[in-house]
């Protein structure tokens, strides 16, 4: 088994190779003057299983992922596992309006052209992986986030809404902190109050846990409100730190600290999800071995 890191996921791919105890390969990635992607894996051959780590967002990363898959196959890789830390287009998992593209399914279909296994991290809706005809597994970042915040004095873990309570609960269990979710209360036509549903935040070190921070509007409003309510500190953490439109700078003004995992590499992506991905890869490999043994015994 070898690990190949795409340009969007070099650090995570290197972490994963260390976790698995296998060789890491950094391919040659370049752009032609017209913007097209050039990919070359500088090996004589790959007589092994290849794990390719690369995001499918934005579009340029998706193309690179597909080219990396093909390059590995061209060198003789026996099996391809695609680790897609941030799975782009996952939010379009149904045709909400007539004439729309079913984007999530298109992405899955593209990835399975050469890949037999797929691993994602906190994908928007895990049900989209049912479209993948090989082995597919969605990894939760919560255990890694919880491990990171052990000993940081967090008293209260908050989900941005009730639907995200499971993620917050997983983090809170690892830390040993209270868990609640934020609730929006409209006070007027323009004024909205965000506060914990059941727990008093006064004099507590609060941690807001989300899967994606894009523009950061919800986190910003929540952090400001928690400070008004007397929270000692407010820290924001997410799996996927997109931080669009200057979100990171704005959040740093209202939060005591901001962190993300390394599914998307940025200034605050200090939490590695490699241990969780490694567990999924080992689990898939073990399952395949058992399947192969059963097939041999049955003569198939």
PDB file of C-alpha atoms in Angstrom:
ATOM      1  CA  UNK A   1       0.000   0.000   0.000  1.00  0.00           C
ATOM      2  CA  UNK A   2       1.223   3.514  -0.851  1.00  0.00           C
ATOM      3  CA  UNK A   3      -0.232   6.983  -0.275  1.00  0.00           C
ATOM      4  CA  UNK A   4      -0.249   9.614  -3.032  1.00  0.00           C
ATOM      5  CA  UNK A   5      -0.973  13.209  -2.022  1.00  0.00           C
ATOM      6  CA  UNK A   6      -2.735  15.662  -4.304  1.00  0.00           C
ATOM      7  CA  UNK A   7      -1.944  19.371  -4.197  1.00  0.00           C
ATOM      8  CA  UNK A   8      -4.924  20.165  -1.940  1.00  0.00           C
ATOM      9  CA  UNK A   9      -4.059  17.571   0.698  1.00  0.00           C
ATOM     10  CA  UNK A  10      -0.284  17.199   1.007  1.00  0.00           C
ATOM     11  CA  UNK A  11      -0.085  17.513   4.801  1.00  0.00           C
ATOM     12  CA  UNK A  12      -3.028  15.191   5.425  1.00  0.00           C
ATOM     13  CA  UNK A  13      -1.662  12.612   2.961  1.00  0.00           C
ATOM     14  CA  UNK A  14       1.714  12.643   4.710  1.00  0.00           C
ATOM     15  CA  UNK A  15       0.007  12.234   8.091  1.00  0.00           C
ATOM     16  CA  UNK A  16      -2.018   9.315   6.720  1.00  0.00           C
ATOM     17  CA  UNK A  17       1.084   7.571   5.360  1.00  0.00           C
ATOM     18  CA  UNK A  18       2.690   7.834   8.823  1.00  0.00           C
ATOM     19  CA  UNK A  19      -0.441   6.495  10.520  1.00  0.00           C
ATOM     20  CA  UNK A  20      -0.542   3.503   8.149  1.00  0.00           C
ATOM     21  CA  UNK A  21       3.221   3.003   8.178  1.00  0.00           C
ATOM     22  CA  UNK A  22       3.467   3.065   4.377  1.00  0.00           C
ATOM     23  CA  UNK A  23       5.402   4.975   1.727  1.00  0.00           C
ATOM     24  CA  UNK A  24       4.311   8.454   0.681  1.00  0.00           C
ATOM     25  CA  UNK A  25       4.609   9.673  -2.910  1.00  0.00           C
ATOM     26  CA  UNK A  26       4.369  13.322  -3.913  1.00  0.00           C
ATOM     27  CA  UNK A  27       3.373  13.529  -7.607  1.00  0.00           C
ATOM     28  CA  UNK A  28       4.450  16.249  -9.988  1.00  0.00           C
ATOM     29  CA  UNK A  29       1.491  18.624 -10.432  1.00  0.00           C
ATOM     30  CA  UNK A  30       1.704  21.616 -12.740  1.00  0.00           C
ATOM     31  CA  UNK A  31      -0.535  23.937 -14.740  1.00  0.00           C
ATOM     32  CA  UNK A  32      -0.156  24.698 -18.415  1.00  0.00           C
ATOM     33  CA  UNK A  33      -0.432  28.355 -19.519  1.00  0.00           C
ATOM     34  CA  UNK A  34      -4.060  27.754 -20.526  1.00  0.00           C
ATOM     35  CA  UNK A  35      -4.898  26.473 -17.019  1.00  0.00           C
ATOM     36  CA  UNK A  36      -5.098  22.755 -17.803  1.00  0.00           C
ATOM     37  CA  UNK A  37      -3.675  20.376 -15.210  1.00  0.00           C
ATOM     38  CA  UNK A  38      -0.566  18.237 -15.747  1.00  0.00           C
ATOM     39  CA  UNK A  39      -0.089  15.181 -13.526  1.00  0.00           C
ATOM     40  CA  UNK A  40       2.811  12.751 -13.352  1.00  0.00           C
ATOM     41  CA  UNK A  41       3.602  10.165 -10.689  1.00  0.00           C
ATOM     42  CA  UNK A  42       7.363   9.795 -11.012  1.00  0.00           C
ATOM     43  CA  UNK A  43       7.640   6.042 -10.407  1.00  0.00           C
ATOM     44  CA  UNK A  44       8.657   3.166 -12.683  1.00  0.00           C
ATOM     45  CA  UNK A  45       5.606   1.172 -11.637  1.00  0.00           C
ATOM     46  CA  UNK A  46       3.118   0.810  -8.786  1.00  0.00           C
ATOM     47  CA  UNK A  47       2.655  -2.893  -8.091  1.00  0.00           C
ATOM     48  CA  UNK A  48       0.603  -2.121  -5.025  1.00  0.00           C
ATOM     49  CA  UNK A  49      -2.650  -0.626  -3.717  1.00  0.00           C
ATOM     50  CA  UNK A  50      -2.687   3.155  -4.086  1.00  0.00           C
ATOM     51  CA  UNK A  51      -4.462   5.567  -1.745  1.00  0.00           C
ATOM     52  CA  UNK A  52      -4.980   8.942  -3.400  1.00  0.00           C
ATOM     53  CA  UNK A  53      -5.738  11.857  -1.065  1.00  0.00           C
ATOM     54  CA  UNK A  54      -7.242  14.882  -2.804  1.00  0.00           C
ATOM     55  CA  UNK A  55     -10.263  17.160  -2.440  1.00  0.00           C
ATOM     56  CA  UNK A  56     -12.915  17.446  -5.139  1.00  0.00           C
ATOM     57  CA  UNK A  57     -13.453  21.163  -4.475  1.00  0.00           C
ATOM     58  CA  UNK A  58     -12.980  23.503  -6.221  1.00  0.00           C
ATOM     59  CA  UNK A  59     -13.394  22.152  -9.759  1.00  0.00           C
ATOM     60  CA  UNK A  60      -9.657  22.276 -10.484  1.00  0.00           C
ATOM     61  CA  UNK A  61      -9.030  19.863  -7.596  1.00  0.00           C
ATOM     62  CA  UNK A  62     -11.648  17.466  -8.936  1.00  0.00           C
ATOM     63  CA  UNK A  63      -9.887  17.287 -12.308  1.00  0.00           C
ATOM     64  CA  UNK A  64      -6.570  16.702 -10.550  1.00  0.00           C
ATOM     65  CA  UNK A  65      -8.104  13.849  -8.525  1.00  0.00           C
ATOM     66  CA  UNK A  66      -9.361  12.117 -11.676  1.00  0.00           C
ATOM     67  CA  UNK A  67      -5.983  12.514 -13.390  1.00  0.00           C
ATOM     68  CA  UNK A  68      -4.151  11.137 -10.336  1.00  0.00           C
ATOM     69  CA  UNK A  69      -6.413   8.083 -10.392  1.00  0.00           C
ATOM     70  CA  UNK A  70      -5.652   7.474 -14.060  1.00  0.00           C
ATOM     71  CA  UNK A  71      -1.909   8.020 -13.598  1.00  0.00           C
ATOM     72  CA  UNK A  72      -1.819   5.426 -10.803  1.00  0.00           C
ATOM     73  CA  UNK A  73      -3.765   2.929 -12.914  1.00  0.00           C
ATOM     74  CA  UNK A  74      -1.387   3.570 -15.815  1.00  0.00           C
ATOM     75  CA  UNK A  75       1.543   2.584 -13.595  1.00  0.00           C
ATOM     76  CA  UNK A  76      -0.121  -0.712 -12.708  1.00  0.00           C
ATOM     77  CA  UNK A  77      -1.755   0.054  -9.334  1.00  0.00           C
ATOM     78  CA  UNK A  78      -3.750  -3.004  -8.279  1.00  0.00           C
ATOM     79  CA  UNK A  79      -6.508  -1.064  -6.516  1.00  0.00           C
ATOM     80  CA  UNK A  80      -7.294   2.610  -6.066  1.00  0.00           C
ATOM     81  CA  UNK A  81      -8.719   4.040  -2.854  1.00  0.00           C
ATOM     82  CA  UNK A  82      -9.820   7.652  -3.180  1.00  0.00           C
ATOM     83  CA  UNK A  83      -9.712   9.623   0.057  1.00  0.00           C
ATOM     84  CA  UNK A  84     -11.704  12.803  -0.571  1.00  0.00           C
ATOM     85  CA  UNK A  85     -11.412  14.881   2.633  1.00  0.00           C
ATOM     86  CA  UNK A  86     -13.774  17.585   1.401  1.00  0.00           C
ATOM     87  CA  UNK A  87     -16.320  16.221  -1.057  1.00  0.00           C
ATOM     88  CA  UNK A  88     -17.476  19.062  -3.294  1.00  0.00           C
ATOM     89  CA  UNK A  89     -21.061  19.262  -4.605  1.00  0.00           C
ATOM     90  CA  UNK A  90     -22.364  17.022  -1.801  1.00  0.00           C
ATOM     91  CA  UNK A  91     -25.134  19.516  -0.963  1.00  0.00           C
ATOM     92  CA  UNK A  92     -26.870  18.941  -4.332  1.00  0.00           C
ATOM     93  CA  UNK A  93     -28.021  15.432  -3.412  1.00  0.00           C
ATOM     94  CA  UNK A  94     -31.424  15.729  -5.101  1.00  0.00           C
ATOM     95  CA  UNK A  95     -33.099  17.688  -7.892  1.00  0.00           C
ATOM     96  CA  UNK A  96     -34.691  20.453  -5.856  1.00  0.00           C
ATOM     97  CA  UNK A  97     -36.044  22.142  -8.994  1.00  0.00           C
ATOM     98  CA  UNK A  98     -36.910  20.739 -12.400  1.00  0.00           C
ATOM     99  CA  UNK A  99     -33.954  20.834 -14.778  1.00  0.00           C
ATOM    100  CA  UNK A 100     -31.237  20.824 -12.089  1.00  0.00           C
ATOM    101  CA  UNK A 101     -28.207  18.563 -12.269  1.00  0.00           C
ATOM    102  CA  UNK A 102     -27.884  15.870  -9.594  1.00  0.00           C
ATOM    103  CA  UNK A 103     -24.379  17.093  -8.837  1.00  0.00           C
ATOM    104  CA  UNK A 104     -23.486  14.795  -5.931  1.00  0.00           C
ATOM    105  CA  UNK A 105     -24.276  11.681  -7.968  1.00  0.00           C
ATOM    106  CA  UNK A 106     -22.258  12.984 -10.927  1.00  0.00           C
ATOM    107  CA  UNK A 107     -19.218  13.402  -8.644  1.00  0.00           C
ATOM    108  CA  UNK A 108     -19.610   9.865  -7.263  1.00  0.00           C
ATOM    109  CA  UNK A 109     -19.924   8.419 -10.776  1.00  0.00           C
ATOM    110  CA  UNK A 110     -16.728  10.170 -11.859  1.00  0.00           C
ATOM    111  CA  UNK A 111     -14.754   8.940  -8.857  1.00  0.00           C
ATOM    112  CA  UNK A 112     -15.769   5.309  -9.256  1.00  0.00           C
ATOM    113  CA  UNK A 113     -14.546   5.101 -12.872  1.00  0.00           C
ATOM    114  CA  UNK A 114     -11.166   3.883 -11.594  1.00  0.00           C
ATOM    115  CA  UNK A 115     -11.554   3.793  -7.814  1.00  0.00           C
ATOM    116  CA  UNK A 116     -12.778   0.732  -5.911  1.00  0.00           C
ATOM    117  CA  UNK A 117     -12.912   2.396  -2.509  1.00  0.00           C
ATOM    118  CA  UNK A 118     -14.007   5.841  -1.359  1.00  0.00           C
ATOM    119  CA  UNK A 119     -13.401   7.545   1.997  1.00  0.00           C
ATOM    120  CA  UNK A 120     -14.883  10.948   2.862  1.00  0.00           C
ATOM    121  CA  UNK A 121     -14.821  13.076   6.001  1.00  0.00           C
ATOM    122  CA  UNK A 122     -18.059  14.499   7.441  1.00  0.00           C
ATOM    123  CA  UNK A 123     -19.697  14.521   4.018  1.00  0.00           C
ATOM    124  CA  UNK A 124     -22.795  16.760   3.980  1.00  0.00           C
ATOM    125  CA  UNK A 125     -25.172  13.793   3.591  1.00  0.00           C
ATOM    126  CA  UNK A 126     -23.606  10.315   3.945  1.00  0.00           C
ATOM    127  CA  UNK A 127     -26.486   8.855   1.924  1.00  0.00           C
ATOM    128  CA  UNK A 128     -24.794  10.108  -1.276  1.00  0.00           C
ATOM    129  CA  UNK A 129     -22.157   7.392  -0.753  1.00  0.00           C
ATOM    130  CA  UNK A 130     -24.837   4.799  -1.459  1.00  0.00           C
ATOM    131  CA  UNK A 131     -24.401   5.711  -5.140  1.00  0.00           C
ATOM    132  CA  UNK A 132     -20.801   4.458  -5.019  1.00  0.00           C
ATOM    133  CA  UNK A 133     -20.694   0.841  -6.181  1.00  0.00           C
ATOM    134  CA  UNK A 134     -17.496  -0.061  -4.335  1.00  0.00           C
ATOM    135  CA  UNK A 135     -16.688   0.173  -0.624  1.00  0.00           C
ATOM    136  CA  UNK A 136     -17.512   3.626   0.750  1.00  0.00           C
ATOM    137  CA  UNK A 137     -17.024   5.011   4.247  1.00  0.00           C
ATOM    138  CA  UNK A 138     -17.657   8.440   5.779  1.00  0.00           C
ATOM    139  CA  UNK A 139     -15.269   9.316   8.594  1.00  0.00           C
ATOM    140  CA  UNK A 140     -16.251  11.480  11.566  1.00  0.00           C
ATOM    141  CA  UNK A 141     -13.785  14.192  12.559  1.00  0.00           C
ATOM    142  CA  UNK A 142     -15.306  14.526  16.053  1.00  0.00           C
ATOM    143  CA  UNK A 143     -12.890  12.099  17.810  1.00  0.00           C
ATOM    144  CA  UNK A 144      -9.874  14.021  16.462  1.00  0.00           C
ATOM    145  CA  UNK A 145     -11.436  17.346  17.460  1.00  0.00           C
ATOM    146  CA  UNK A 146     -12.207  16.013  20.936  1.00  0.00           C
ATOM    147  CA  UNK A 147      -8.655  14.729  21.390  1.00  0.00           C
ATOM    148  CA  UNK A 148      -7.274  18.120  20.361  1.00  0.00           C
ATOM    149  CA  UNK A 149      -9.307  19.989  22.998  1.00  0.00           C
ATOM    150  CA  UNK A 150      -8.607  17.633  25.898  1.00  0.00           C
ATOM    151  CA  UNK A 151      -7.094  19.665  28.701  1.00  0.00           C
ATOM    152  CA  UNK A 152      -8.059  23.016  27.156  1.00  0.00           C
ATOM    153  CA  UNK A 153     -10.599  23.757  29.883  1.00  0.00           C
ATOM    154  CA  UNK A 154     -13.694  23.558  27.669  1.00  0.00           C
ATOM    155  CA  UNK A 155     -16.850  23.525  29.836  1.00  0.00           C
ATOM    156  CA  UNK A 156     -19.541  23.609  27.156  1.00  0.00           C
ATOM    157  CA  UNK A 157     -19.689  22.164  23.625  1.00  0.00           C
ATOM    158  CA  UNK A 158     -22.321  23.723  21.386  1.00  0.00           C
ATOM    159  CA  UNK A 159     -23.840  22.653  18.077  1.00  0.00           C
ATOM    160  CA  UNK A 160     -24.988  25.502  15.803  1.00  0.00           C
ATOM    161  CA  UNK A 161     -28.443  23.882  15.570  1.00  0.00           C
ATOM    162  CA  UNK A 162     -30.328  20.835  16.815  1.00  0.00           C
ATOM    163  CA  UNK A 163     -29.547  18.854  13.650  1.00  0.00           C
ATOM    164  CA  UNK A 164     -25.817  18.990  14.440  1.00  0.00           C
ATOM    165  CA  UNK A 165     -26.150  17.708  18.017  1.00  0.00           C
ATOM    166  CA  UNK A 166     -24.615  14.295  17.285  1.00  0.00           C
ATOM    167  CA  UNK A 167     -21.308  15.860  16.225  1.00  0.00           C
ATOM    168  CA  UNK A 168     -21.214  18.099  19.305  1.00  0.00           C
ATOM    169  CA  UNK A 169     -22.131  15.157  21.530  1.00  0.00           C
ATOM    170  CA  UNK A 170     -19.239  13.083  20.144  1.00  0.00           C
ATOM    171  CA  UNK A 171     -16.793  15.925  20.847  1.00  0.00           C
ATOM    172  CA  UNK A 172     -18.263  16.577  24.291  1.00  0.00           C
ATOM    173  CA  UNK A 173     -17.980  12.908  25.242  1.00  0.00           C
ATOM    174  CA  UNK A 174     -14.256  12.878  24.450  1.00  0.00           C
ATOM    175  CA  UNK A 175     -13.636  16.148  26.318  1.00  0.00           C
ATOM    176  CA  UNK A 176     -15.986  15.390  29.211  1.00  0.00           C
ATOM    177  CA  UNK A 177     -17.982  18.626  28.835  1.00  0.00           C
ATOM    178  CA  UNK A 178     -21.639  19.627  28.822  1.00  0.00           C
ATOM    179  CA  UNK A 179     -23.345  19.606  25.411  1.00  0.00           C
ATOM    180  CA  UNK A 180     -26.149  21.745  24.040  1.00  0.00           C
ATOM    181  CA  UNK A 181     -27.283  23.332  20.797  1.00  0.00           C
ATOM    182  CA  UNK A 182     -27.884  26.953  19.866  1.00  0.00           C
ATOM    183  CA  UNK A 183     -31.417  28.098  19.297  1.00  0.00           C
ATOM    184  CA  UNK A 184     -32.487  31.109  17.249  1.00  0.00           C
ATOM    185  CA  UNK A 185     -35.192  33.344  18.672  1.00  0.00           C
ATOM    186  CA  UNK A 186     -36.500  36.152  16.493  1.00  0.00           C
ATOM    187  CA  UNK A 187     -36.974  39.202  18.710  1.00  0.00           C
ATOM    188  CA  UNK A 188     -38.112  41.500  15.898  1.00  0.00           C
ATOM    189  CA  UNK A 189     -38.165  41.744  12.124  1.00  0.00           C
ATOM    190  CA  UNK A 190     -34.389  42.296  12.042  1.00  0.00           C
ATOM    191  CA  UNK A 191     -33.134  41.201  15.469  1.00  0.00           C
ATOM    192  CA  UNK A 192     -32.333  37.527  16.140  1.00  0.00           C
ATOM    193  CA  UNK A 193     -31.038  36.123  19.444  1.00  0.00           C
ATOM    194  CA  UNK A 194     -28.907  32.972  19.491  1.00  0.00           C
ATOM    195  CA  UNK A 195     -28.399  31.188  22.781  1.00  0.00           C
ATOM    196  CA  UNK A 196     -27.929  27.672  24.187  1.00  0.00           C
ATOM    197  CA  UNK A 197     -31.225  25.830  24.404  1.00  0.00           C
ATOM    198  CA  UNK A 198     -30.838  24.333  27.890  1.00  0.00           C
ATOM    199  CA  UNK A 199     -27.498  25.327  29.441  1.00  0.00           C
ATOM    200  CA  UNK A 200     -26.369  28.640  30.926  1.00  0.00           C
ATOM    201  CA  UNK A 201     -23.155  29.826  29.231  1.00  0.00           C
ATOM    202  CA  UNK A 202     -22.212  32.319  31.943  1.00  0.00           C
ATOM    203  CA  UNK A 203     -18.592  31.977  33.140  1.00  0.00           C
ATOM    204  CA  UNK A 204     -18.027  28.983  30.845  1.00  0.00           C
ATOM    205  CA  UNK A 205     -15.456  28.281  28.139  1.00  0.00           C
ATOM    206  CA  UNK A 206     -17.651  27.491  25.149  1.00  0.00           C
ATOM    207  CA  UNK A 207     -16.678  25.525  22.036  1.00  0.00           C
ATOM    208  CA  UNK A 208     -18.900  25.832  18.947  1.00  0.00           C
ATOM    209  CA  UNK A 209     -18.495  22.789  16.685  1.00  0.00           C
ATOM    210  CA  UNK A 210     -19.652  22.826  13.053  1.00  0.00           C
ATOM    211  CA  UNK A 211     -19.019  20.687   9.985  1.00  0.00           C
ATOM    212  CA  UNK A 212     -18.435  23.577   7.554  1.00  0.00           C
ATOM    213  CA  UNK A 213     -17.608  27.222   8.137  1.00  0.00           C
ATOM    214  CA  UNK A 214     -18.099  29.124   4.894  1.00  0.00           C
ATOM    215  CA  UNK A 215     -19.028  32.781   5.412  1.00  0.00           C
ATOM    216  CA  UNK A 216     -19.109  32.300   9.196  1.00  0.00           C
ATOM    217  CA  UNK A 217     -22.254  34.371   9.777  1.00  0.00           C
ATOM    218  CA  UNK A 218     -23.901  31.921  12.173  1.00  0.00           C
ATOM    219  CA  UNK A 219     -20.750  31.424  14.244  1.00  0.00           C
ATOM    220  CA  UNK A 220     -20.126  35.184  14.400  1.00  0.00           C
ATOM    221  CA  UNK A 221     -23.651  35.904  15.653  1.00  0.00           C
ATOM    222  CA  UNK A 222     -23.459  33.084  18.184  1.00  0.00           C
ATOM    223  CA  UNK A 223     -20.053  34.131  19.522  1.00  0.00           C
ATOM    224  CA  UNK A 224     -21.153  37.723  20.027  1.00  0.00           C
ATOM    225  CA  UNK A 225     -24.316  36.585  21.834  1.00  0.00           C
ATOM    226  CA  UNK A 226     -22.412  34.159  24.071  1.00  0.00           C
ATOM    227  CA  UNK A 227     -20.044  36.945  25.111  1.00  0.00           C
ATOM    228  CA  UNK A 228     -23.043  39.140  25.984  1.00  0.00           C
ATOM    229  CA  UNK A 229     -24.425  36.262  28.075  1.00  0.00           C
ATOM    230  CA  UNK A 230     -21.189  36.169  30.068  1.00  0.00           C
ATOM    231  CA  UNK A 231     -19.261  33.296  28.505  1.00  0.00           C
ATOM    232  CA  UNK A 232     -15.651  33.386  29.682  1.00  0.00           C
ATOM    233  CA  UNK A 233     -14.376  32.455  26.214  1.00  0.00           C
ATOM    234  CA  UNK A 234     -15.726  31.319  22.851  1.00  0.00           C
ATOM    235  CA  UNK A 235     -13.785  29.052  20.512  1.00  0.00           C
ATOM    236  CA  UNK A 236     -14.978  27.970  17.066  1.00  0.00           C
ATOM    237  CA  UNK A 237     -13.927  24.742  15.352  1.00  0.00           C
ATOM    238  CA  UNK A 238     -15.055  23.012  12.184  1.00  0.00           C
ATOM    239  CA  UNK A 239     -14.196  20.042  10.038  1.00  0.00           C
ATOM    240  CA  UNK A 240     -14.072  21.929   6.739  1.00  0.00           C
ATOM    241  CA  UNK A 241     -12.723  25.472   6.949  1.00  0.00           C
ATOM    242  CA  UNK A 242     -13.735  27.162   3.703  1.00  0.00           C
ATOM    243  CA  UNK A 243     -13.619  30.644   5.307  1.00  0.00           C
ATOM    244  CA  UNK A 244     -15.082  32.460   2.306  1.00  0.00           C
ATOM    245  CA  UNK A 245     -15.269  36.253   1.977  1.00  0.00           C
ATOM    246  CA  UNK A 246     -12.873  37.062   4.809  1.00  0.00           C
ATOM    247  CA  UNK A 247     -14.707  34.858   7.322  1.00  0.00           C
ATOM    248  CA  UNK A 248     -11.556  33.881   9.227  1.00  0.00           C
ATOM    249  CA  UNK A 249     -10.581  37.501   9.911  1.00  0.00           C
ATOM    250  CA  UNK A 250     -14.107  38.329  11.113  1.00  0.00           C
ATOM    251  CA  UNK A 251     -14.279  35.283  13.372  1.00  0.00           C
ATOM    252  CA  UNK A 252     -10.945  36.099  14.958  1.00  0.00           C
ATOM    253  CA  UNK A 253     -12.446  39.399  16.114  1.00  0.00           C
ATOM    254  CA  UNK A 254     -15.383  37.794  17.945  1.00  0.00           C
ATOM    255  CA  UNK A 255     -13.874  34.435  18.986  1.00  0.00           C
ATOM    256  CA  UNK A 256     -10.969  33.786  21.312  1.00  0.00           C
ATOM    257  CA  UNK A 257      -9.669  31.187  18.854  1.00  0.00           C
ATOM    258  CA  UNK A 258     -10.651  29.521  15.575  1.00  0.00           C
ATOM    259  CA  UNK A 259      -9.548  26.057  14.432  1.00  0.00           C
ATOM    260  CA  UNK A 260     -10.313  23.562  11.681  1.00  0.00           C
ATOM    261  CA  UNK A 261      -9.188  20.101  10.696  1.00  0.00           C
ATOM    262  CA  UNK A 262      -6.779  19.576   7.819  1.00  0.00           C
ATOM    263  CA  UNK A 263      -9.394  18.418   5.313  1.00  0.00           C
ATOM    264  CA  UNK A 264      -8.910  21.866   3.778  1.00  0.00           C
ATOM    265  CA  UNK A 265      -5.438  23.207   4.437  1.00  0.00           C
ATOM    266  CA  UNK A 266      -5.369  26.792   5.750  1.00  0.00           C
ATOM    267  CA  UNK A 267      -3.850  28.952   8.497  1.00  0.00           C
ATOM    268  CA  UNK A 268      -5.831  27.253  11.286  1.00  0.00           C
ATOM    269  CA  UNK A 269      -6.053  23.642  10.033  1.00  0.00           C
ATOM    270  CA  UNK A 270      -4.062  22.192  12.930  1.00  0.00           C
ATOM    271  CA  UNK A 271      -6.263  19.184  13.755  1.00  0.00           C
ATOM    272  CA  UNK A 272      -5.382  16.096  11.739  1.00  0.00           C
ATOM    273  CA  UNK A 273      -8.095  13.615  10.778  1.00  0.00           C
ATOM    274  CA  UNK A 274      -5.487  11.116   9.534  1.00  0.00           C
ATOM    275  CA  UNK A 275      -6.029   8.748  12.513  1.00  0.00           C
ATOM    276  CA  UNK A 276      -9.745   8.445  11.699  1.00  0.00           C
ATOM    277  CA  UNK A 277      -9.091   7.922   7.971  1.00  0.00           C
ATOM    278  CA  UNK A 278      -6.458   5.283   8.772  1.00  0.00           C
ATOM    279  CA  UNK A 279      -9.028   3.359  10.850  1.00  0.00           C
ATOM    280  CA  UNK A 280     -11.462   3.400   7.908  1.00  0.00           C
ATOM    281  CA  UNK A 281      -8.786   2.217   5.462  1.00  0.00           C
ATOM    282  CA  UNK A 282      -7.746  -0.646   7.768  1.00  0.00           C
ATOM    283  CA  UNK A 283     -11.382  -1.617   8.279  1.00  0.00           C
ATOM    284  CA  UNK A 284     -12.031  -1.715   4.523  1.00  0.00           C
ATOM    285  CA  UNK A 285      -8.866  -3.749   3.958  1.00  0.00           C
ATOM    286  CA  UNK A 286      -9.852  -6.254   6.666  1.00  0.00           C
ATOM    287  CA  UNK A 287     -13.345  -6.577   5.177  1.00  0.00           C
ATOM    288  CA  UNK A 288     -11.882  -7.227   1.726  1.00  0.00           C
ATOM    289  CA  UNK A 289      -9.579  -9.942   3.099  1.00  0.00           C
ATOM    290  CA  UNK A 290     -12.530 -11.702   4.719  1.00  0.00           C
ATOM    291  CA  UNK A 291     -14.519 -11.427   1.480  1.00  0.00           C
ATOM    292  CA  UNK A 292     -11.600 -12.888  -0.498  1.00  0.00           C
ATOM    293  CA  UNK A 293     -11.296 -15.823   1.933  1.00  0.00           C
ATOM    294  CA  UNK A 294     -15.004 -16.570   1.673  1.00  0.00           C
ATOM    295  CA  UNK A 295     -14.799 -16.435  -2.123  1.00  0.00           C
ATOM    296  CA  UNK A 296     -11.846 -18.865  -2.169  1.00  0.00           C
ATOM    297  CA  UNK A 297     -13.636 -21.328   0.116  1.00  0.00           C
ATOM    298  CA  UNK A 298     -16.773 -21.225  -2.016  1.00  0.00           C
ATOM    299  CA  UNK A 299     -14.740 -21.622  -5.210  1.00  0.00           C
ATOM    300  CA  UNK A 300     -15.891 -18.316  -6.676  1.00  0.00           C
TER     301      UNK A 300
END
